[in-house]
Amino acid sequence: MARSFYNDEEQEFATPGLPAVPYEHVQKEPISRTTELQINKNGNLITSAPALESFVSKIRETTVDYYQKTSERLDYFFGTGRAHMAMTVDRIAEFKDEKEDLLPNICGVFTATLVGSIMTRTRIWPVRFIVPTTFGVVALKYALPGTYNNIANAVGNVYLNIEERKFPEFKNTRTQFSENYYKVLNNACELKKNAWNSLVGEVATARKTLSEIKKD
């Protein structure tokens, strides 16, 4: 404001449109740049630097935030891992046949797989993969037939689901071919059975005839 002729108005700060405010209330308190020393109730000396309070507070908040996020991620990771592990164990337990002992027989399967790996350790990598796997599958079929059948059925169901969703035309062709194959196989078995029965009947008739001739 313009300088006034009255001394009491010189101590006021005025803004057009606003009431006059004492100048001493408008001035801001200076920021302390010195280190403050305080003693708490236990008699310990506390040294604080007001200039670093905002910086230290920001670091503390950031650290706490990162700690909380990391803890949540670790809890989620370990919780999810435990859940998946439990699901895997339950799924494997579903494959096991109740009448079979898993521990001694699975050792035989691992031994067969290891033997196949040792036999092909100097071969090319496809052979080193196929031969041990074949040995392990054959040993599983021999040692744990019920478990092998359960696993084979599960794998077959997965394959059929993929085939049905991705390759429906191939599934129809394969199904038709399979039906024709089993039909021909059943007919062949039936013809073989009928031929065998006819042969047995003819042989029995011939023996009966020969026995009657000998009696005469």
PDB file of C-alpha atoms in Angstrom:
ATOM      1  CA  MET A   1       0.000   0.000   0.000  1.00  0.00           C
ATOM      2  CA  ALA A   2       1.047   3.600  -0.366  1.00  0.00           C
ATOM      3  CA  ARG A   3       2.833   5.205   2.532  1.00  0.00           C
ATOM      4  CA  SER A   4       0.359   6.689   5.023  1.00  0.00           C
ATOM      5  CA  PHE A   5       0.641   9.779   7.128  1.00  0.00           C
ATOM      6  CA  TYR A   6      -0.484   7.770  10.148  1.00  0.00           C
ATOM      7  CA  ASN A   7       2.108   5.742  12.016  1.00  0.00           C
ATOM      8  CA  ASP A   8      -0.334   2.988  13.086  1.00  0.00           C
ATOM      9  CA  GLU A   9      -1.129   2.181   9.456  1.00  0.00           C
ATOM     10  CA  GLU A  10       2.502   1.643   8.524  1.00  0.00           C
ATOM     11  CA  GLN A  11       2.501  -1.647  10.492  1.00  0.00           C
ATOM     12  CA  GLU A  12      -0.308  -3.123   8.380  1.00  0.00           C
ATOM     13  CA  PHE A  13      -0.175  -4.862   5.021  1.00  0.00           C
ATOM     14  CA  ALA A  14      -3.183  -4.228   2.804  1.00  0.00           C
ATOM     15  CA  THR A  15      -4.324  -5.838  -0.446  1.00  0.00           C
ATOM     16  CA  PRO A  16      -6.980  -4.226  -2.608  1.00  0.00           C
ATOM     17  CA  GLY A  17     -10.335  -5.853  -1.910  1.00  0.00           C
ATOM     18  CA  LEU A  18      -9.134  -7.577   1.319  1.00  0.00           C
ATOM     19  CA  PRO A  19      -9.035  -6.334   4.906  1.00  0.00           C
ATOM     20  CA  ALA A  20      -5.767  -5.078   6.290  1.00  0.00           C
ATOM     21  CA  VAL A  21      -3.638  -7.733   8.003  1.00  0.00           C
ATOM     22  CA  PRO A  22      -0.827  -6.993  10.432  1.00  0.00           C
ATOM     23  CA  TYR A  23       2.465  -7.360   8.632  1.00  0.00           C
ATOM     24  CA  GLU A  24       4.013  -9.418  11.373  1.00  0.00           C
ATOM     25  CA  HIS A  25       1.470 -12.238  10.747  1.00  0.00           C
ATOM     26  CA  VAL A  26       2.166 -12.265   7.020  1.00  0.00           C
ATOM     27  CA  GLN A  27       5.873 -12.869   7.347  1.00  0.00           C
ATOM     28  CA  LYS A  28       6.907 -16.523   7.281  1.00  0.00           C
ATOM     29  CA  GLU A  29       9.088 -17.982   9.943  1.00  0.00           C
ATOM     30  CA  PRO A  30      12.604 -18.679   8.686  1.00  0.00           C
ATOM     31  CA  ILE A  31      13.487 -22.330   8.076  1.00  0.00           C
ATOM     32  CA  SER A  32      16.013 -23.578  10.541  1.00  0.00           C
ATOM     33  CA  ARG A  33      19.140 -25.012   8.955  1.00  0.00           C
ATOM     34  CA  THR A  34      20.866 -25.953  12.156  1.00  0.00           C
ATOM     35  CA  THR A  35      20.927 -29.218  14.072  1.00  0.00           C
ATOM     36  CA  GLU A  36      18.630 -29.404  17.078  1.00  0.00           C
ATOM     37  CA  LEU A  37      19.628 -31.233  20.233  1.00  0.00           C
ATOM     38  CA  GLN A  38      16.923 -32.767  22.401  1.00  0.00           C
ATOM     39  CA  ILE A  39      16.915 -35.029  25.430  1.00  0.00           C
ATOM     40  CA  ASN A  40      14.054 -37.468  25.831  1.00  0.00           C
ATOM     41  CA  LYS A  41      12.502 -38.651  29.076  1.00  0.00           C
ATOM     42  CA  ASN A  42      15.068 -41.447  29.413  1.00  0.00           C
ATOM     43  CA  GLY A  43      17.935 -38.996  29.311  1.00  0.00           C
ATOM     44  CA  ASN A  44      19.100 -39.991  25.823  1.00  0.00           C
ATOM     45  CA  LEU A  45      20.457 -37.330  23.529  1.00  0.00           C
ATOM     46  CA  ILE A  46      18.472 -36.981  20.294  1.00  0.00           C
ATOM     47  CA  THR A  47      20.076 -35.214  17.380  1.00  0.00           C
ATOM     48  CA  SER A  48      17.786 -34.123  14.563  1.00  0.00           C
ATOM     49  CA  ALA A  49      18.413 -32.081  11.472  1.00  0.00           C
ATOM     50  CA  PRO A  50      15.209 -30.301  10.413  1.00  0.00           C
ATOM     51  CA  ALA A  51      16.607 -29.784   6.934  1.00  0.00           C
ATOM     52  CA  LEU A  52      16.731 -33.599   6.436  1.00  0.00           C
ATOM     53  CA  GLU A  53      13.390 -34.453   8.037  1.00  0.00           C
ATOM     54  CA  SER A  54      11.438 -34.447   4.760  1.00  0.00           C
ATOM     55  CA  PHE A  55      14.136 -36.467   3.007  1.00  0.00           C
ATOM     56  CA  VAL A  56      14.351 -39.046   5.797  1.00  0.00           C
ATOM     57  CA  SER A  57      10.562 -39.251   5.992  1.00  0.00           C
ATOM     58  CA  LYS A  58      10.335 -39.879   2.251  1.00  0.00           C
ATOM     59  CA  ILE A  59      12.962 -42.620   2.444  1.00  0.00           C
ATOM     60  CA  ARG A  60      11.157 -44.238   5.370  1.00  0.00           C
ATOM     61  CA  GLU A  61       7.782 -44.189   3.606  1.00  0.00           C
ATOM     62  CA  THR A  62       9.304 -45.583   0.411  1.00  0.00           C
ATOM     63  CA  THR A  63      11.054 -48.350   2.331  1.00  0.00           C
ATOM     64  CA  VAL A  64       7.884 -49.302   4.185  1.00  0.00           C
ATOM     65  CA  ASP A  65       5.912 -49.288   0.931  1.00  0.00           C
ATOM     66  CA  TYR A  66       8.427 -51.539  -0.837  1.00  0.00           C
ATOM     67  CA  TYR A  67       8.544 -53.846   2.185  1.00  0.00           C
ATOM     68  CA  GLN A  68       4.770 -54.227   2.236  1.00  0.00           C
ATOM     69  CA  LYS A  69       4.577 -54.875  -1.511  1.00  0.00           C
ATOM     70  CA  THR A  70       7.426 -57.389  -1.335  1.00  0.00           C
ATOM     71  CA  SER A  71       5.797 -59.159   1.605  1.00  0.00           C
ATOM     72  CA  GLU A  72       2.498 -59.384  -0.265  1.00  0.00           C
ATOM     73  CA  ARG A  73       4.207 -60.776  -3.367  1.00  0.00           C
ATOM     74  CA  LEU A  74       6.160 -63.330  -1.352  1.00  0.00           C
ATOM     75  CA  ASP A  75       3.028 -64.404   0.499  1.00  0.00           C
ATOM     76  CA  TYR A  76       1.184 -64.753  -2.807  1.00  0.00           C
ATOM     77  CA  PHE A  77       4.088 -66.627  -4.409  1.00  0.00           C
ATOM     78  CA  PHE A  78       4.606 -69.083  -1.569  1.00  0.00           C
ATOM     79  CA  GLY A  79       0.870 -69.499  -1.044  1.00  0.00           C
ATOM     80  CA  THR A  80       0.315 -70.167  -4.740  1.00  0.00           C
ATOM     81  CA  GLY A  81       3.310 -72.495  -4.834  1.00  0.00           C
ATOM     82  CA  ARG A  82       2.007 -74.497  -1.889  1.00  0.00           C
ATOM     83  CA  ALA A  83      -1.434 -74.675  -3.479  1.00  0.00           C
ATOM     84  CA  HIS A  84      -0.024 -75.892  -6.806  1.00  0.00           C
ATOM     85  CA  MET A  85       2.192 -78.401  -5.016  1.00  0.00           C
ATOM     86  CA  ALA A  86      -0.775 -79.748  -3.074  1.00  0.00           C
ATOM     87  CA  MET A  87      -2.821 -79.985  -6.280  1.00  0.00           C
ATOM     88  CA  THR A  88       0.039 -81.817  -8.021  1.00  0.00           C
ATOM     89  CA  VAL A  89       0.433 -84.274  -5.153  1.00  0.00           C
ATOM     90  CA  ASP A  90      -3.314 -84.916  -5.097  1.00  0.00           C
ATOM     91  CA  ARG A  91      -3.342 -85.400  -8.858  1.00  0.00           C
ATOM     92  CA  ILE A  92      -0.462 -87.878  -8.704  1.00  0.00           C
ATOM     93  CA  ALA A  93      -2.191 -89.699  -5.861  1.00  0.00           C
ATOM     94  CA  GLU A  94      -5.260 -90.107  -8.080  1.00  0.00           C
ATOM     95  CA  PHE A  95      -3.182 -92.032 -10.634  1.00  0.00           C
ATOM     96  CA  LYS A  96      -1.892 -94.541  -8.096  1.00  0.00           C
ATOM     97  CA  ASP A  97      -3.697 -97.841  -7.879  1.00  0.00           C
ATOM     98  CA  GLU A  98      -4.743 -98.663  -4.326  1.00  0.00           C
ATOM     99  CA  LYS A  99      -3.623-102.285  -4.689  1.00  0.00           C
ATOM    100  CA  GLU A 100      -0.046-101.388  -5.659  1.00  0.00           C
ATOM    101  CA  ASP A 101       2.917-100.417  -3.478  1.00  0.00           C
ATOM    102  CA  LEU A 102       4.412 -97.243  -4.857  1.00  0.00           C
ATOM    103  CA  LEU A 103       7.784 -97.001  -3.091  1.00  0.00           C
ATOM    104  CA  PRO A 104       9.542-100.278  -4.062  1.00  0.00           C
ATOM    105  CA  ASN A 105       8.086-100.347  -7.571  1.00  0.00           C
ATOM    106  CA  ILE A 106       8.901 -96.731  -8.390  1.00  0.00           C
ATOM    107  CA  CYS A 107      12.522 -97.448  -7.452  1.00  0.00           C
ATOM    108  CA  GLY A 108      12.543-100.113 -10.164  1.00  0.00           C
ATOM    109  CA  VAL A 109      11.151 -97.611 -12.664  1.00  0.00           C
ATOM    110  CA  PHE A 110      13.842 -95.062 -11.781  1.00  0.00           C
ATOM    111  CA  THR A 111      16.514 -97.764 -12.016  1.00  0.00           C
ATOM    112  CA  ALA A 112      15.357 -98.791 -15.490  1.00  0.00           C
ATOM    113  CA  THR A 113      15.349 -95.158 -16.613  1.00  0.00           C
ATOM    114  CA  LEU A 114      18.848 -94.665 -15.203  1.00  0.00           C
ATOM    115  CA  VAL A 115      20.112 -97.787 -16.981  1.00  0.00           C
ATOM    116  CA  GLY A 116      18.739 -96.488 -20.271  1.00  0.00           C
ATOM    117  CA  SER A 117      20.416 -93.139 -19.673  1.00  0.00           C
ATOM    118  CA  ILE A 118      23.766 -94.798 -18.934  1.00  0.00           C
ATOM    119  CA  MET A 119      23.531 -96.987 -22.036  1.00  0.00           C
ATOM    120  CA  THR A 120      22.950 -93.985 -24.312  1.00  0.00           C
ATOM    121  CA  ARG A 121      25.189 -91.420 -22.610  1.00  0.00           C
ATOM    122  CA  THR A 122      27.436 -91.153 -25.686  1.00  0.00           C
ATOM    123  CA  ARG A 123      24.641 -91.127 -28.284  1.00  0.00           C
ATOM    124  CA  ILE A 124      22.938 -88.196 -29.953  1.00  0.00           C
ATOM    125  CA  TRP A 125      20.386 -86.331 -27.869  1.00  0.00           C
ATOM    126  CA  PRO A 126      17.185 -87.816 -29.443  1.00  0.00           C
ATOM    127  CA  VAL A 127      18.406 -91.314 -28.583  1.00  0.00           C
ATOM    128  CA  ARG A 128      19.453 -90.155 -25.119  1.00  0.00           C
ATOM    129  CA  PHE A 129      15.891 -88.962 -24.554  1.00  0.00           C
ATOM    130  CA  ILE A 130      13.866 -91.709 -26.251  1.00  0.00           C
ATOM    131  CA  VAL A 131      15.655 -94.791 -24.881  1.00  0.00           C
ATOM    132  CA  PRO A 132      15.529 -93.903 -21.133  1.00  0.00           C
ATOM    133  CA  THR A 133      11.909 -92.808 -21.510  1.00  0.00           C
ATOM    134  CA  THR A 134      11.044 -96.097 -23.212  1.00  0.00           C
ATOM    135  CA  PHE A 135      12.795 -98.088 -20.489  1.00  0.00           C
ATOM    136  CA  GLY A 136      10.935 -96.137 -17.813  1.00  0.00           C
ATOM    137  CA  VAL A 137       7.544 -96.605 -19.491  1.00  0.00           C
ATOM    138  CA  VAL A 138       8.103-100.344 -19.961  1.00  0.00           C
ATOM    139  CA  ALA A 139       9.206-100.693 -16.333  1.00  0.00           C
ATOM    140  CA  LEU A 140       6.159 -98.714 -15.200  1.00  0.00           C
ATOM    141  CA  LYS A 141       3.912-100.982 -17.268  1.00  0.00           C
ATOM    142  CA  TYR A 142       5.501-104.056 -15.680  1.00  0.00           C
ATOM    143  CA  ALA A 143       5.871-102.837 -12.073  1.00  0.00           C
ATOM    144  CA  LEU A 144       2.738-100.678 -11.716  1.00  0.00           C
ATOM    145  CA  PRO A 145       0.206-101.829 -14.323  1.00  0.00           C
ATOM    146  CA  GLY A 146      -2.780-100.187 -12.632  1.00  0.00           C
ATOM    147  CA  THR A 147      -0.994 -96.862 -12.247  1.00  0.00           C
ATOM    148  CA  TYR A 148       0.239 -97.119 -15.837  1.00  0.00           C
ATOM    149  CA  ASN A 149      -3.310 -97.627 -17.110  1.00  0.00           C
ATOM    150  CA  ASN A 150      -4.580 -94.639 -15.108  1.00  0.00           C
ATOM    151  CA  ILE A 151      -1.819 -92.397 -16.473  1.00  0.00           C
ATOM    152  CA  ALA A 152      -2.380 -93.662 -20.017  1.00  0.00           C
ATOM    153  CA  ASN A 153      -6.110 -92.966 -19.758  1.00  0.00           C
ATOM    154  CA  ALA A 154      -5.468 -89.442 -18.436  1.00  0.00           C
ATOM    155  CA  VAL A 155      -2.975 -88.690 -21.222  1.00  0.00           C
ATOM    156  CA  GLY A 156      -5.388 -90.125 -23.769  1.00  0.00           C
ATOM    157  CA  ASN A 157      -8.206 -87.922 -22.483  1.00  0.00           C
ATOM    158  CA  VAL A 158      -5.998 -84.841 -22.736  1.00  0.00           C
ATOM    159  CA  TYR A 159      -5.055 -85.772 -26.298  1.00  0.00           C
ATOM    160  CA  LEU A 160      -8.684 -86.392 -27.241  1.00  0.00           C
ATOM    161  CA  ASN A 161      -9.730 -83.020 -25.834  1.00  0.00           C
ATOM    162  CA  ILE A 162      -7.018 -81.227 -27.798  1.00  0.00           C
ATOM    163  CA  GLU A 163      -7.911 -83.181 -30.919  1.00  0.00           C
ATOM    164  CA  GLU A 164     -11.596 -82.368 -30.535  1.00  0.00           C
ATOM    165  CA  ARG A 165     -10.959 -78.638 -30.105  1.00  0.00           C
ATOM    166  CA  LYS A 166      -8.159 -78.162 -32.636  1.00  0.00           C
ATOM    167  CA  PHE A 167      -8.594 -80.917 -35.244  1.00  0.00           C
ATOM    168  CA  PRO A 168     -12.263 -82.012 -35.421  1.00  0.00           C
ATOM    169  CA  GLU A 169     -11.980 -83.319 -39.001  1.00  0.00           C
ATOM    170  CA  PHE A 170      -8.997 -85.479 -38.116  1.00  0.00           C
ATOM    171  CA  LYS A 171     -10.896 -86.795 -35.106  1.00  0.00           C
ATOM    172  CA  ASN A 172     -13.843 -87.835 -37.276  1.00  0.00           C
ATOM    173  CA  THR A 173     -11.536 -89.573 -39.752  1.00  0.00           C
ATOM    174  CA  ARG A 174      -9.633 -91.334 -36.988  1.00  0.00           C
ATOM    175  CA  THR A 175     -12.846 -92.399 -35.252  1.00  0.00           C
ATOM    176  CA  GLN A 176     -14.261 -93.831 -38.475  1.00  0.00           C
ATOM    177  CA  PHE A 177     -11.020 -95.647 -39.237  1.00  0.00           C
ATOM    178  CA  SER A 178     -10.888 -97.018 -35.696  1.00  0.00           C
ATOM    179  CA  GLU A 179     -14.468 -98.271 -35.908  1.00  0.00           C
ATOM    180  CA  ASN A 180     -13.790 -99.981 -39.247  1.00  0.00           C
ATOM    181  CA  TYR A 181     -10.579-101.485 -37.912  1.00  0.00           C
ATOM    182  CA  TYR A 182     -12.231-102.950 -34.832  1.00  0.00           C
ATOM    183  CA  LYS A 183     -15.148-104.178 -36.938  1.00  0.00           C
ATOM    184  CA  VAL A 184     -12.795-106.030 -39.282  1.00  0.00           C
ATOM    185  CA  LEU A 185     -10.832-107.333 -36.303  1.00  0.00           C
ATOM    186  CA  ASN A 186     -13.985-108.613 -34.620  1.00  0.00           C
ATOM    187  CA  ASN A 187     -15.118-110.260 -37.848  1.00  0.00           C
ATOM    188  CA  ALA A 188     -11.727-111.916 -38.234  1.00  0.00           C
ATOM    189  CA  CYS A 189     -11.847-113.146 -34.649  1.00  0.00           C
ATOM    190  CA  GLU A 190     -15.356-114.446 -35.182  1.00  0.00           C
ATOM    191  CA  LEU A 191     -14.333-116.258 -38.375  1.00  0.00           C
ATOM    192  CA  LYS A 192     -11.323-117.721 -36.610  1.00  0.00           C
ATOM    193  CA  LYS A 193     -13.489-118.872 -33.743  1.00  0.00           C
ATOM    194  CA  ASN A 194     -16.059-120.416 -36.093  1.00  0.00           C
ATOM    195  CA  ALA A 195     -13.343-122.115 -38.135  1.00  0.00           C
ATOM    196  CA  TRP A 196     -11.771-123.519 -34.995  1.00  0.00           C
ATOM    197  CA  ASN A 197     -15.109-124.767 -33.714  1.00  0.00           C
ATOM    198  CA  SER A 198     -15.838-126.351 -37.095  1.00  0.00           C
ATOM    199  CA  LEU A 199     -12.423-127.995 -37.121  1.00  0.00           C
ATOM    200  CA  VAL A 200     -12.900-129.313 -33.604  1.00  0.00           C
ATOM    201  CA  GLY A 201     -16.336-130.607 -34.559  1.00  0.00           C
ATOM    202  CA  GLU A 202     -15.011-132.323 -37.689  1.00  0.00           C
ATOM    203  CA  VAL A 203     -12.160-133.905 -35.743  1.00  0.00           C
ATOM    204  CA  ALA A 204     -14.566-135.098 -33.068  1.00  0.00           C
ATOM    205  CA  THR A 205     -16.885-136.542 -35.726  1.00  0.00           C
ATOM    206  CA  ALA A 206     -13.976-138.272 -37.469  1.00  0.00           C
ATOM    207  CA  ARG A 207     -12.732-139.778 -34.207  1.00  0.00           C
ATOM    208  CA  LYS A 208     -16.213-140.953 -33.367  1.00  0.00           C
ATOM    209  CA  THR A 209     -16.556-142.549 -36.798  1.00  0.00           C
ATOM    210  CA  LEU A 210     -13.174-144.271 -36.489  1.00  0.00           C
ATOM    211  CA  SER A 211     -14.025-145.576 -33.054  1.00  0.00           C
ATOM    212  CA  GLU A 212     -17.283-147.032 -34.351  1.00  0.00           C
ATOM    213  CA  ILE A 213     -15.475-148.677 -37.272  1.00  0.00           C
ATOM    214  CA  LYS A 214     -12.977-150.275 -34.897  1.00  0.00           C
ATOM    215  CA  LYS A 215     -15.782-151.661 -32.761  1.00  0.00           C
ATOM    216  CA  ASP A 216     -17.394-153.268 -35.781  1.00  0.00           C
TER     217      ASP A 216
END
